[in-house]
Amino acid sequence: MQRAPTAWMARLKKPKVTRTTMNLRARLLWLCLPLFVASLAGVWLLSDLILLDRFDRGDRQRLADEVRIVHNRVAYEKQRNLDIVHSYAWWDASYQFMRLPQARFVEDNLDQDLLGILGFDYVLYVDRSGHIVAQQWKLDELSQRFPGQQVPDADQLRQGILRTAIELGALKVDGDPRHSLDQLLQIEGVPQLLLSYPISNTSGTAEPAGVVLAGVLLDSARMSNLQTQMGASLRLVQDPVLDKDWRTLNIPTGRGATLLSPRRLLDENSQQMSLLYLDSRGKPQLRLELTSPRPLYQQGQQSVRLFLYLTLALLGGATLLAYVALEFRIIRRVTTMNREVAVIGQDDTPSRLSQQGADELGQLASEMNSMLDRLEQSEARDQAILDAIRDGYFEMDPNGIIRTVNPALCRMLGYSAEQLSGQHFSLLLQDEDLLRARGLSQQVRDDEQETTFSAPFKRRDGRLVSCETRLSAIHDTQGEFQGFRGILRDISDQVAYQKQLIDLAYRDTLTGLGNRKAFNEQLPRAIAHCNRVALLYIDLDRFKQVNDHFGHATGDALLRTVGERMRGSLRQPDQAFRLGGDEFAVLLENAEPEQAEALGTRLLAVLGADYHLGGQVIDFVTPSIGIAFYPQDAGDADALTRAADIAMYQAKQERNRCYRFTTV
């Protein structure tokens, strides 16, 4: 991998060593003091700019690691508790209880002892209407659990918990037995973890009969336990403070997001970062403050001070030496050291000072050699980290020419370091993304801030890979802009997952057809863009008998077969939807009435044919189809839907019929 010159070498090349030997001989005592003062100032600057800065970055990284550990621990606790709620919600006994409540179930499964074992402060069984069917609360001694905090009474807290869960959509579980909540919230001033999971059968295939609500109050005891596990100083704050520098730790979803604050220095010896938890509405709820000391920075300060004190002692003793002693024991050795320092950093191999004895000058040379060793080791360690990380790293000059890349970036894009070095970054982007990339790079140059850029990047083999890069500016010690550096991360899995979520939102999971949400969006769009629209409403006759006689599993298999037959009977861009239960719809754009009626006749034959399912022959299920047209029968989407529904019910009077809507 091509390497850029190390930072410490670049700094050492800047200053020029001035030859002062003749001045020392001419005005020995007067110029001895300024020489040592200058040396002391140089050592102090190097220590402050390099050593203390590196120590501070180590403390910052340590704090960031502690914050991520806390975040991961909270995420683990949320998932662990949600799994417990899931096991109770997807349980045949819970499902049967919601359909036929019995006091015995509450006595066996919601007693106080079990609640304590599970670690919950409350568990509620709530039906789809928001009524509590069963409940168990452990809200005793709230004032003692939250000392120094004004807390509501238990009844007010209970009402607030149920109201908040409903507002967050815990009961919006239509057709989705996996619609769960696991959010850190502040309800009536009481911090807690609110959990919910739809109540279904053990396999999760039944329509949810309600939800299980459970919660854990984050009282002083639990916060103390969490702080003990994390090994850091934690504080739960209920006055969230947002700042533009806060960044998101996770991908925002319906479960809420977590924001990470920038590091804040409380004083010279302590630092602080915060985690802000938002609910699914994007409203700030709770803030966890994590405070830790700065041990590396403190040790660095002590080391620098010790070194400065030793140098000052050397300065005081040097002023008392005679001219001859300075000439033969000091000046000549200083001249040698100046000559050796002057050549440090002038080639790729770092130089070292020669041994100057065991006195203060010898210690100074030894310390400088040790400092150079540490700097070299630190640079080597940084380079090894760049070579080992999984994310790609690159550097570019101000014109966008690639200068440095690491192996991970080469593997990600299929190029070698030699093939990318000297190339413009436009080699890796498509034309439609190039202008946006140039605008963002100009923003980095002007604003001197990190900028995130996401786009498909071109591999050497021609394939595209979705990547996200964080770009920042490179400045020299004088603050002059020198180029860009960035981290490139492969986000193909995240992009694919987001597309899958969008597809699931508009797809009926049983039949693979579009769902009602897709239908409600597609129908108005078709009416707005097409001159003619035909809508076929389809209902399966006697479908209830299939579920009654053969079971719901056979009924689901029949619905899947209906979906397959409908897809085999339609042409693009015709679209089929399952609206719920045994109701289906077919949307035809720019279709003549004769074409729609011919399709209805064809669907009568296809959907009315015998069904062979699991060794059973079902020959009594037939379709009833109603057809309505835009603009002949209706002027908007709602009217067209009502017209097709009326025609379908007219067809059901005789069954296995296809009727066109008529006002007569």
XYZ file of C-alpha atoms in Angstrom:
664
model
C 0.000 0.000 0.000
C 1.234 3.441 -0.845
C 2.012 5.422 2.293
C 1.986 9.146 2.890
C 4.841 10.790 4.856
C 4.261 10.416 8.571
C 2.994 13.425 10.523
C 5.926 13.664 12.932
C 8.439 13.589 10.073
C 6.540 16.395 8.336
C 6.680 18.488 11.488
C 10.352 17.862 12.037
C 11.154 18.944 8.489
C 9.600 22.389 9.009
C 11.955 24.090 11.477
C 15.514 24.934 10.556
C 18.206 24.555 13.202
C 20.169 27.767 13.645
C 23.890 27.479 14.280
C 24.612 29.401 17.511
C 28.071 28.142 18.540
C 29.940 31.346 17.650
C 27.407 33.475 19.498
C 27.822 31.313 22.581
C 31.567 31.768 22.528
C 31.256 35.526 22.041
C 28.634 36.136 24.677
C 28.659 32.938 26.597
C 26.791 33.744 29.749
C 24.208 36.039 28.138
C 23.276 33.668 25.347
C 23.352 30.465 27.400
C 20.038 31.250 29.010
C 18.118 32.055 25.772
C 19.394 28.798 24.259
C 18.017 26.681 27.044
C 14.789 28.655 27.126
C 14.347 28.055 23.416
C 15.048 24.337 23.879
C 12.556 24.212 26.714
C 9.888 25.929 24.623
C 10.494 23.529 21.727
C 10.174 20.508 23.984
C 7.002 21.925 25.495
C 5.460 22.571 22.088
C 6.294 19.074 20.837
C 4.893 17.541 24.009
C 1.705 19.604 23.891
C 1.039 19.234 20.171
C 1.972 15.578 19.816
C 2.074 13.698 23.096
C -0.782 15.371 24.952
C -2.893 15.383 21.809
C -2.369 11.639 21.403
C -3.096 11.026 25.079
C -6.285 13.041 24.748
C -7.332 11.071 21.675
C -6.754 7.864 23.625
C -8.982 9.130 26.426
C -11.604 10.159 23.871
C -11.532 6.722 22.264
C -11.763 5.048 25.646
C -14.843 7.108 26.508
C -16.405 6.347 23.105
C -15.797 2.622 23.683
C -17.438 2.840 27.104
C -20.446 4.623 25.588
C -20.799 1.962 22.913
C -20.579 -0.745 25.588
C -23.395 0.975 27.482
C -25.424 1.305 24.277
C -24.897 -2.362 23.408
C -25.748 -3.404 26.952
C -28.991 -1.409 26.869
C -29.807 -2.923 23.466
C -29.126 -6.390 24.887
C -31.392 -5.749 27.883
C -34.140 -4.474 25.574
C -33.878 -7.556 23.354
C -33.685 -9.951 26.324
C -36.826 -8.527 27.907
C -38.587 -8.385 24.547
C -37.823 -12.092 24.032
C -39.516 -12.851 27.365
C -42.584 -10.839 26.362
C -42.508 -12.587 22.970
C -42.577 -16.018 24.645
C -45.692 -15.030 26.614
C -47.392 -13.349 23.649
C -46.829 -16.191 21.164
C -48.329 -18.845 23.438
C -51.456 -20.854 22.781
C -52.533 -20.406 26.412
C -52.301 -16.592 26.111
C -54.153 -16.643 22.812
C -56.957 -18.816 24.242
C -57.128 -16.615 27.334
C -57.695 -13.488 25.214
C -60.495 -15.254 23.377
C -62.023 -16.713 26.559
C -60.650 -14.969 29.695
C -60.391 -17.109 32.813
C -59.263 -16.091 36.291
C -57.208 -19.272 36.597
C -54.834 -18.087 33.884
C -54.091 -14.876 35.790
C -53.457 -16.766 39.048
C -51.062 -19.199 37.363
C -49.125 -16.838 35.109
C -49.278 -13.279 36.484
C -48.556 -13.565 40.194
C -46.214 -11.143 41.994
C -43.457 -13.732 42.526
C -43.279 -14.571 38.818
C -43.229 -10.869 37.978
C -40.231 -10.423 40.265
C -38.422 -13.414 38.728
C -38.935 -12.024 35.218
C -37.718 -8.598 36.351
C -40.856 -6.726 35.180
C -42.682 -4.075 37.165
C -45.933 -4.601 35.283
C -47.469 -6.977 32.744
C -50.767 -6.228 30.966
C -52.891 -8.236 28.587
C -54.699 -5.661 26.409
C -57.277 -6.459 23.722
C -57.482 -4.799 20.313
C -59.875 -2.152 21.677
C -57.415 -1.004 24.315
C -59.155 -2.637 27.257
C -57.095 -4.397 29.896
C -58.070 -8.073 30.126
C -55.493 -9.050 32.741
C -52.897 -7.087 34.669
C -50.265 -7.348 37.350
C -48.466 -4.306 38.790
C -45.494 -3.930 41.092
C -45.506 -0.179 41.651
C -45.144 -0.144 45.417
C -42.905 2.391 47.166
C -42.335 4.567 44.088
C -40.993 7.454 46.165
C -38.349 5.186 47.732
C -37.376 3.687 44.378
C -36.879 7.193 42.921
C -35.375 9.214 45.826
C -35.216 12.946 45.340
C -37.574 12.782 42.361
C -41.201 13.814 42.226
C -43.184 10.759 41.098
C -46.912 10.366 40.339
C -49.253 8.091 42.239
C -49.642 4.514 41.005
C -53.033 5.074 39.334
C -51.776 8.054 37.355
C -48.705 6.077 36.255
C -50.859 3.100 35.181
C -53.059 5.327 33.033
C -50.023 7.035 31.526
C -48.385 3.723 30.634
C -51.449 2.398 28.791
C -52.055 5.749 27.073
C -48.426 6.036 25.923
C -48.365 2.467 24.583
C -51.492 3.142 22.508
C -50.084 6.454 21.221
C -46.906 4.667 20.099
C -48.978 2.211 18.059
C -48.738 -0.896 20.232
C -52.251 -1.912 19.147
C -51.663 -1.338 15.433
C -51.079 -5.020 14.797
C -53.449 -5.678 11.888
C -52.065 -8.650 10.021
C -48.648 -8.293 11.673
C -48.070 -10.595 14.668
C -44.469 -9.294 14.897
C -45.368 -5.619 15.486
C -43.445 -5.070 18.703
C -42.224 -2.134 20.801
C -39.056 -1.889 22.882
C -38.436 1.735 23.771
C -36.888 3.687 26.619
C -39.482 6.263 27.653
C -40.315 8.825 30.277
C -43.938 8.297 31.294
C -45.402 10.685 33.861
C -41.833 11.590 34.778
C -40.856 7.977 35.506
C -38.072 6.515 33.300
C -38.762 2.998 32.099
C -38.403 0.399 29.360
C -41.768 -0.209 27.641
C -42.228 -3.483 25.755
C -45.126 -4.931 23.749
C -45.742 -7.915 21.498
C -48.929 -9.025 19.664
C -50.735 -12.021 21.188
C -50.944 -14.915 18.747
C -50.661 -18.687 18.792
C -47.355 -20.433 19.401
C -46.474 -20.457 15.700
C -47.409 -16.794 15.284
C -49.833 -17.435 12.410
C -53.084 -16.407 14.098
C -54.504 -12.893 13.736
C -53.362 -10.986 16.854
C -56.014 -10.937 19.582
C -54.345 -8.110 21.474
C -50.931 -7.337 22.917
C -48.854 -8.113 25.983
C -47.530 -4.908 27.548
C -44.657 -5.148 30.009
C -42.291 -2.674 31.516
C -39.233 -2.195 33.695
C -38.913 0.965 35.798
C -35.382 2.379 35.715
C -35.221 3.131 39.436
C -32.114 3.999 41.426
C -31.382 0.349 42.205
C -31.439 -0.722 38.554
C -29.344 2.274 37.495
C -26.809 1.422 40.231
C -26.719 -2.185 39.018
C -26.261 -1.038 35.418
C -23.481 1.318 36.491
C -21.751 -1.535 38.359
C -21.945 -3.780 35.285
C -20.598 -1.081 32.997
C -17.773 -0.036 35.298
C -18.412 3.623 34.541
C -20.181 6.590 36.098
C -23.726 6.730 34.673
C -26.464 9.277 35.267
C -30.028 9.220 33.956
C -31.099 12.716 32.889
C -34.664 13.699 32.064
C -33.938 17.102 30.510
C -32.733 16.108 27.017
C -30.536 18.665 25.275
C -30.209 18.413 21.501
C -27.317 19.845 19.571
C -26.561 19.867 15.873
C -23.386 17.858 16.540
C -25.286 14.875 17.940
C -25.148 11.908 15.586
C -27.283 8.809 15.173
C -25.883 5.542 16.509
C -28.384 3.245 14.733
C -30.574 3.324 11.683
C -33.826 5.111 12.644
C -36.768 2.661 12.517
C -40.269 2.447 13.898
C -38.697 1.511 17.249
C -37.002 4.861 17.710
C -33.419 6.036 17.358
C -30.413 6.633 19.620
C -28.306 9.800 19.353
C -24.719 10.174 20.545
C -23.484 13.529 21.801
C -20.031 14.910 21.099
C -17.493 14.613 23.884
C -17.670 17.368 26.471
C -14.790 18.222 28.812
C -16.152 18.896 32.294
C -12.742 19.953 33.567
C -9.101 19.114 32.974
C -9.462 15.642 34.471
C -12.935 14.433 33.423
C -14.932 14.059 30.222
C -18.515 13.218 29.367
C -20.664 11.845 26.523
C -24.407 11.232 26.431
C -26.821 8.801 24.795
C -30.208 10.296 23.906
C -33.022 7.827 23.291
C -35.870 8.934 21.022
C -39.231 7.220 20.802
C -40.762 6.015 17.526
C -42.220 9.504 16.979
C -38.765 11.063 17.111
C -39.480 12.702 20.464
C -36.588 12.802 22.968
C -37.268 10.695 26.032
C -34.222 9.817 28.127
C -30.564 10.811 28.217
C -27.820 8.655 29.733
C -24.751 10.620 30.759
C -21.471 8.710 31.028
C -18.595 10.419 32.823
C -15.073 9.063 32.974
C -11.639 10.414 33.963
C -8.814 11.270 31.566
C -6.002 9.069 32.932
C -3.837 9.149 29.817
C -4.027 12.934 29.588
C -3.207 13.291 33.281
C -0.253 10.922 32.949
C 0.909 12.844 29.900
C 0.723 16.123 31.781
C 2.711 14.675 34.648
C 5.337 13.331 32.264
C 5.632 16.637 30.418
C 5.842 18.595 33.657
C 8.471 16.258 35.028
C 10.511 16.609 31.869
C 10.175 20.406 31.951
C 11.196 20.528 35.597
C 14.314 18.505 34.831
C 15.151 20.835 31.974
C 14.687 23.884 34.193
C 17.035 22.345 36.739
C 19.561 21.837 33.980
C 19.102 25.483 32.975
C 19.803 26.747 36.507
C 22.955 24.676 36.834
C 24.228 25.591 33.375
C 24.259 29.318 34.102
C 26.758 28.774 36.906
C 29.323 26.978 34.799
C 32.497 28.706 33.716
C 33.435 29.536 30.129
C 35.896 26.662 29.796
C 33.497 24.108 31.259
C 30.734 25.262 28.878
C 33.075 25.234 25.896
C 34.441 21.723 26.344
C 31.682 19.975 28.240
C 28.577 21.650 26.864
C 29.002 23.721 23.727
C 30.715 21.054 21.665
C 28.149 18.468 22.633
C 25.321 20.909 21.918
C 26.867 21.533 18.513
C 26.878 17.802 17.867
C 23.271 17.496 18.973
C 22.245 20.439 16.770
C 23.892 18.816 13.800
C 22.114 15.488 14.461
C 18.749 17.151 15.068
C 19.102 19.110 11.825
C 19.117 15.931 9.722
C 16.185 14.234 11.465
C 13.306 13.773 9.063
C 15.299 14.571 5.916
C 14.907 11.004 4.613
C 12.419 8.172 5.065
C 14.503 6.528 7.799
C 14.161 8.378 11.123
C 17.515 9.350 12.657
C 18.575 9.083 16.271
C 20.760 11.248 18.473
C 24.106 9.841 19.505
C 24.908 9.127 23.132
C 25.996 12.264 24.951
C 27.016 10.832 28.298
C 25.075 10.356 31.499
C 24.421 13.954 32.507
C 21.433 16.171 31.706
C 22.343 16.512 28.011
C 22.704 12.760 27.780
C 19.301 12.327 29.398
C 17.867 14.858 26.986
C 19.263 12.941 24.021
C 17.980 9.684 25.472
C 14.518 11.151 26.084
C 14.405 12.559 22.563
C 15.425 9.176 21.175
C 12.716 7.545 23.293
C 10.224 10.102 22.060
C 11.235 9.419 18.452
C 10.884 5.676 19.107
C 7.422 6.167 20.557
C 6.385 8.382 17.681
C 7.643 5.875 15.144
C 5.901 3.017 16.943
C 2.698 5.030 17.131
C 2.800 5.772 13.405
C 3.503 2.108 12.676
C 0.604 1.114 14.897
C -1.711 3.543 13.099
C -0.597 2.133 9.763
C -1.166 -1.429 10.993
C -4.654 -0.466 12.121
C -5.422 0.997 8.687
C -4.185 -2.219 7.086
C -6.295 -4.379 9.420
C -9.637 -2.571 9.541
C -12.503 -3.917 7.481
C -13.572 -0.482 6.227
C -11.780 1.130 3.333
C -9.502 4.129 3.953
C -8.275 6.588 1.339
C -6.588 9.961 0.938
C -6.874 12.354 -2.011
C -5.086 15.524 -3.009
C -7.051 18.792 -3.410
C -7.857 17.888 -7.049
C -9.451 14.559 -6.150
C -6.490 12.381 -7.193
C -6.208 9.277 -5.040
C -2.903 9.118 -3.151
C -3.345 6.473 -0.445
C -5.608 3.438 -0.012
C -5.671 0.527 2.412
C -6.121 -3.187 1.558
C -9.769 -3.240 2.682
C -10.697 -0.626 0.064
C -8.851 -2.587 -2.619
C -10.746 -5.747 -1.707
C -14.029 -3.866 -1.633
C -13.623 -2.397 -5.144
C -11.522 -5.116 -6.788
C -8.532 -2.844 -7.607
C -4.955 -3.016 -6.485
C -3.328 -0.073 -4.714
C -1.174 0.612 -7.796
C -4.249 0.720 -10.050
C -6.024 3.280 -7.853
C -3.015 5.444 -7.009
C -2.895 8.506 -9.254
C -6.470 8.025 -10.518
C -9.272 10.574 -10.126
C -12.114 9.512 -7.837
C -14.576 9.849 -10.758
C -13.278 6.440 -11.891
C -15.369 4.872 -9.124
C -18.662 6.773 -9.541
C -21.493 6.880 -12.057
C -22.153 10.087 -13.966
C -25.363 10.868 -12.084
C -23.506 10.736 -8.732
C -20.358 12.589 -9.828
C -21.829 16.112 -9.633
C -23.177 15.451 -6.127
C -19.801 14.098 -5.015
C -18.008 17.201 -6.286
C -20.465 19.435 -4.468
C -19.917 17.582 -1.216
C -16.137 17.713 -1.572
C -16.379 21.463 -2.077
C -18.499 21.666 1.072
C -15.826 19.770 3.011
C -13.165 22.159 1.683
C -15.195 25.251 2.619
C -16.830 24.224 5.869
C -13.964 22.113 7.208
C -16.354 19.489 8.517
C -16.932 15.782 7.980
C -19.516 14.948 5.285
C -21.278 11.655 4.586
C -21.854 10.527 0.985
C -23.765 7.416 -0.137
C -23.842 6.095 -3.707
C -23.228 2.974 -5.806
C -19.477 2.600 -6.420
C -18.138 0.851 -9.518
C -15.933 -2.180 -8.990
C -13.244 -3.100 -11.449
C -15.393 -5.992 -12.764
C -18.230 -3.564 -13.585
C -20.513 -4.506 -10.710
C -21.951 -1.831 -8.446
C -21.629 -1.966 -4.672
C -23.551 0.379 -2.365
C -21.105 2.261 -0.159
C -21.119 5.092 2.353
C -18.092 7.314 2.777
C -17.280 9.869 5.441
C -15.114 12.616 3.992
C -13.040 15.104 5.972
C -10.393 17.677 5.144
C -6.631 17.294 5.644
C -4.769 20.391 6.879
C -1.121 20.921 7.591
C 0.234 22.496 10.778
C -0.352 25.962 9.298
C -4.024 25.157 8.663
C -3.589 25.041 4.890
C -5.873 22.659 3.024
C -3.905 19.654 1.726
C -6.591 17.239 0.514
C -9.209 14.813 1.704
C -9.307 11.647 3.764
C -12.230 9.302 4.175
C -13.599 5.983 5.311
C -15.508 3.829 2.788
C -18.004 1.307 4.157
C -19.985 -1.349 2.263
C -23.696 -0.819 3.074
C -25.089 -3.236 0.481
C -26.733 -5.365 3.174
C -28.385 -2.322 4.750
C -29.697 -1.088 1.384
C -31.022 -4.544 0.543
C -32.685 -4.786 3.959
C -34.365 -1.397 3.519
C -35.683 -2.452 0.114
C -36.960 -5.678 1.655
C -38.796 -3.721 4.362
C -40.442 -1.513 1.727
C -41.492 -4.587 -0.247
C -42.958 -6.202 2.887
C -44.982 -3.076 3.606
C -46.795 -3.396 0.259
C -46.923 -7.195 -0.086
C -49.456 -9.667 1.303
C -47.332 -12.236 3.132
C -49.676 -15.160 2.435
C -50.330 -14.858 -1.308
C -47.477 -12.646 -2.481
C -49.996 -10.234 -4.059
C -50.215 -6.565 -3.255
C -51.890 -5.762 0.059
C -54.593 -3.215 0.855
C -52.003 -0.483 1.453
C -50.616 -1.030 -2.046
C -54.151 -1.064 -3.478
C -55.132 2.187 -1.720
C -52.073 3.927 -3.184
C -52.125 2.390 -6.670
C -55.828 2.990 -7.473
C -55.763 6.838 -7.097
C -52.437 6.898 -9.006
C -53.942 4.884 -11.859
C -57.012 7.162 -12.055
C -54.771 10.247 -12.108
C -52.555 8.978 -14.949
C -54.877 6.831 -17.098
C -57.885 7.665 -19.249
C -59.623 4.387 -18.467
C -59.419 2.190 -15.395
C -61.251 -1.081 -14.777
C -61.610 -2.501 -11.261
C -62.573 -6.140 -10.572
C -63.707 -7.028 -7.023
C -63.486 -10.776 -6.291
C -64.916 -12.701 -3.355
C -64.610 -16.474 -2.833
C -67.960 -18.221 -2.315
C -68.178 -20.747 0.537
C -64.610 -20.077 1.673
C -65.713 -20.168 5.296
C -66.680 -23.821 4.822
C -63.058 -24.629 3.945
C -61.826 -23.246 7.269
C -64.670 -24.919 9.192
C -64.267 -28.382 7.635
C -60.576 -28.599 6.757
C -58.933 -26.091 9.097
C -57.205 -22.733 8.695
C -54.025 -24.293 7.332
C -55.964 -25.664 4.349
C -57.722 -22.300 3.998
C -54.367 -20.529 3.845
C -53.106 -23.042 1.273
C -56.211 -22.379 -0.854
C -55.637 -18.617 -0.664
C -52.029 -19.115 -1.781
C -53.247 -21.189 -4.725
C -55.738 -18.453 -5.611
C -52.886 -15.945 -5.638
C -50.822 -18.185 -7.937
C -53.747 -18.673 -10.322
C -54.429 -14.938 -10.447
C -50.790 -14.138 -11.256
C -50.888 -16.745 -14.030
C -54.034 -15.211 -15.521
C -52.967 -11.551 -15.597
C -50.780 -9.530 -17.893
C -48.556 -6.570 -17.042
C -49.206 -3.874 -15.989
C -52.382 -5.446 -14.613
C -52.114 -5.747 -10.865
C -53.765 -8.085 -8.369
C -54.283 -7.401 -4.670
C -55.520 -9.291 -1.644
C -57.627 -6.859 0.369
C -58.086 -9.184 3.339
C -59.694 -12.520 4.124
C -61.026 -14.008 0.871
C -61.460 -10.645 -0.895
C -59.263 -9.804 -3.904
C -59.088 -6.998 -6.455
C -57.645 -6.659 -9.951
C -56.736 -3.261 -11.426
C -56.607 -2.762 -15.225
C -55.131 0.432 -16.657
C -56.221 1.729 -20.100
C -58.365 -1.368 -20.651
C -61.499 -1.532 -22.786
C -64.690 -2.863 -21.136
C -64.563 -5.927 -23.357
C -61.052 -6.744 -22.121
C -62.080 -6.414 -18.465
C -65.157 -8.578 -18.961
C -63.088 -11.185 -20.817
C -60.637 -11.226 -17.905
C -63.523 -11.651 -15.447
C -64.823 -14.619 -17.447
C -61.339 -16.130 -17.520
C -60.956 -15.683 -13.756
C -64.316 -17.390 -13.192
C -62.982 -20.467 -14.946
C -59.501 -20.369 -13.387
C -60.536 -19.654 -9.800
C -63.581 -21.910 -9.958
C -61.569 -25.000 -10.917
C -61.073 -27.751 -8.348
C -58.391 -27.290 -5.669
C -56.196 -30.249 -4.727
C -54.706 -29.468 -1.351
C -53.006 -31.992 0.930
C -54.876 -34.965 -0.425
C -58.211 -33.107 -0.312
C -60.238 -32.078 -3.357
C -62.181 -28.865 -2.834
C -64.692 -28.333 -5.654
C -67.275 -26.074 -4.041
C -65.273 -22.808 -3.859
C -66.168 -20.422 -6.694
C -65.548 -16.725 -7.271
C -68.057 -13.893 -7.469
C -66.738 -10.949 -9.477
C -67.949 -7.370 -9.693
C -66.620 -4.987 -12.359
C -66.722 -1.174 -12.409
C -65.134 1.312 -14.815
C -63.654 4.758 -14.576
C -64.898 7.224 -15.684
C -68.148 5.519 -16.857
C -69.258 4.319 -13.404
C -67.353 6.566 -11.000
C -65.329 9.774 -10.971
C -62.819 9.005 -8.216
C -61.150 6.118 -6.410
C -63.638 5.827 -3.545
C -66.640 5.862 -5.841
C -65.035 3.306 -8.140
C -64.348 1.014 -5.170
C -67.964 1.281 -3.989
C -69.267 0.554 -7.481
C -67.117 -2.570 -7.849
C -68.145 -3.732 -4.382
C -71.849 -3.306 -5.234
C -71.393 -5.258 -8.460
C -69.582 -8.006 -6.549
C -72.458 -8.360 -4.089
C -74.872 -8.558 -7.013
C -72.772 -11.423 -8.363
C -72.818 -13.188 -4.992
C -76.596 -13.403 -5.140
C -76.187 -16.204 -7.678
C -72.510 -17.106 -6.990
C -69.888 -18.004 -9.551
C -70.955 -15.013 -11.616
C -69.296 -11.926 -13.080
C -71.420 -8.761 -12.974
C -70.735 -5.324 -14.341
C -71.859 -2.399 -12.211
C -75.154 -0.810 -13.245
C -77.249 1.866 -11.584
C -80.472 0.177 -12.644
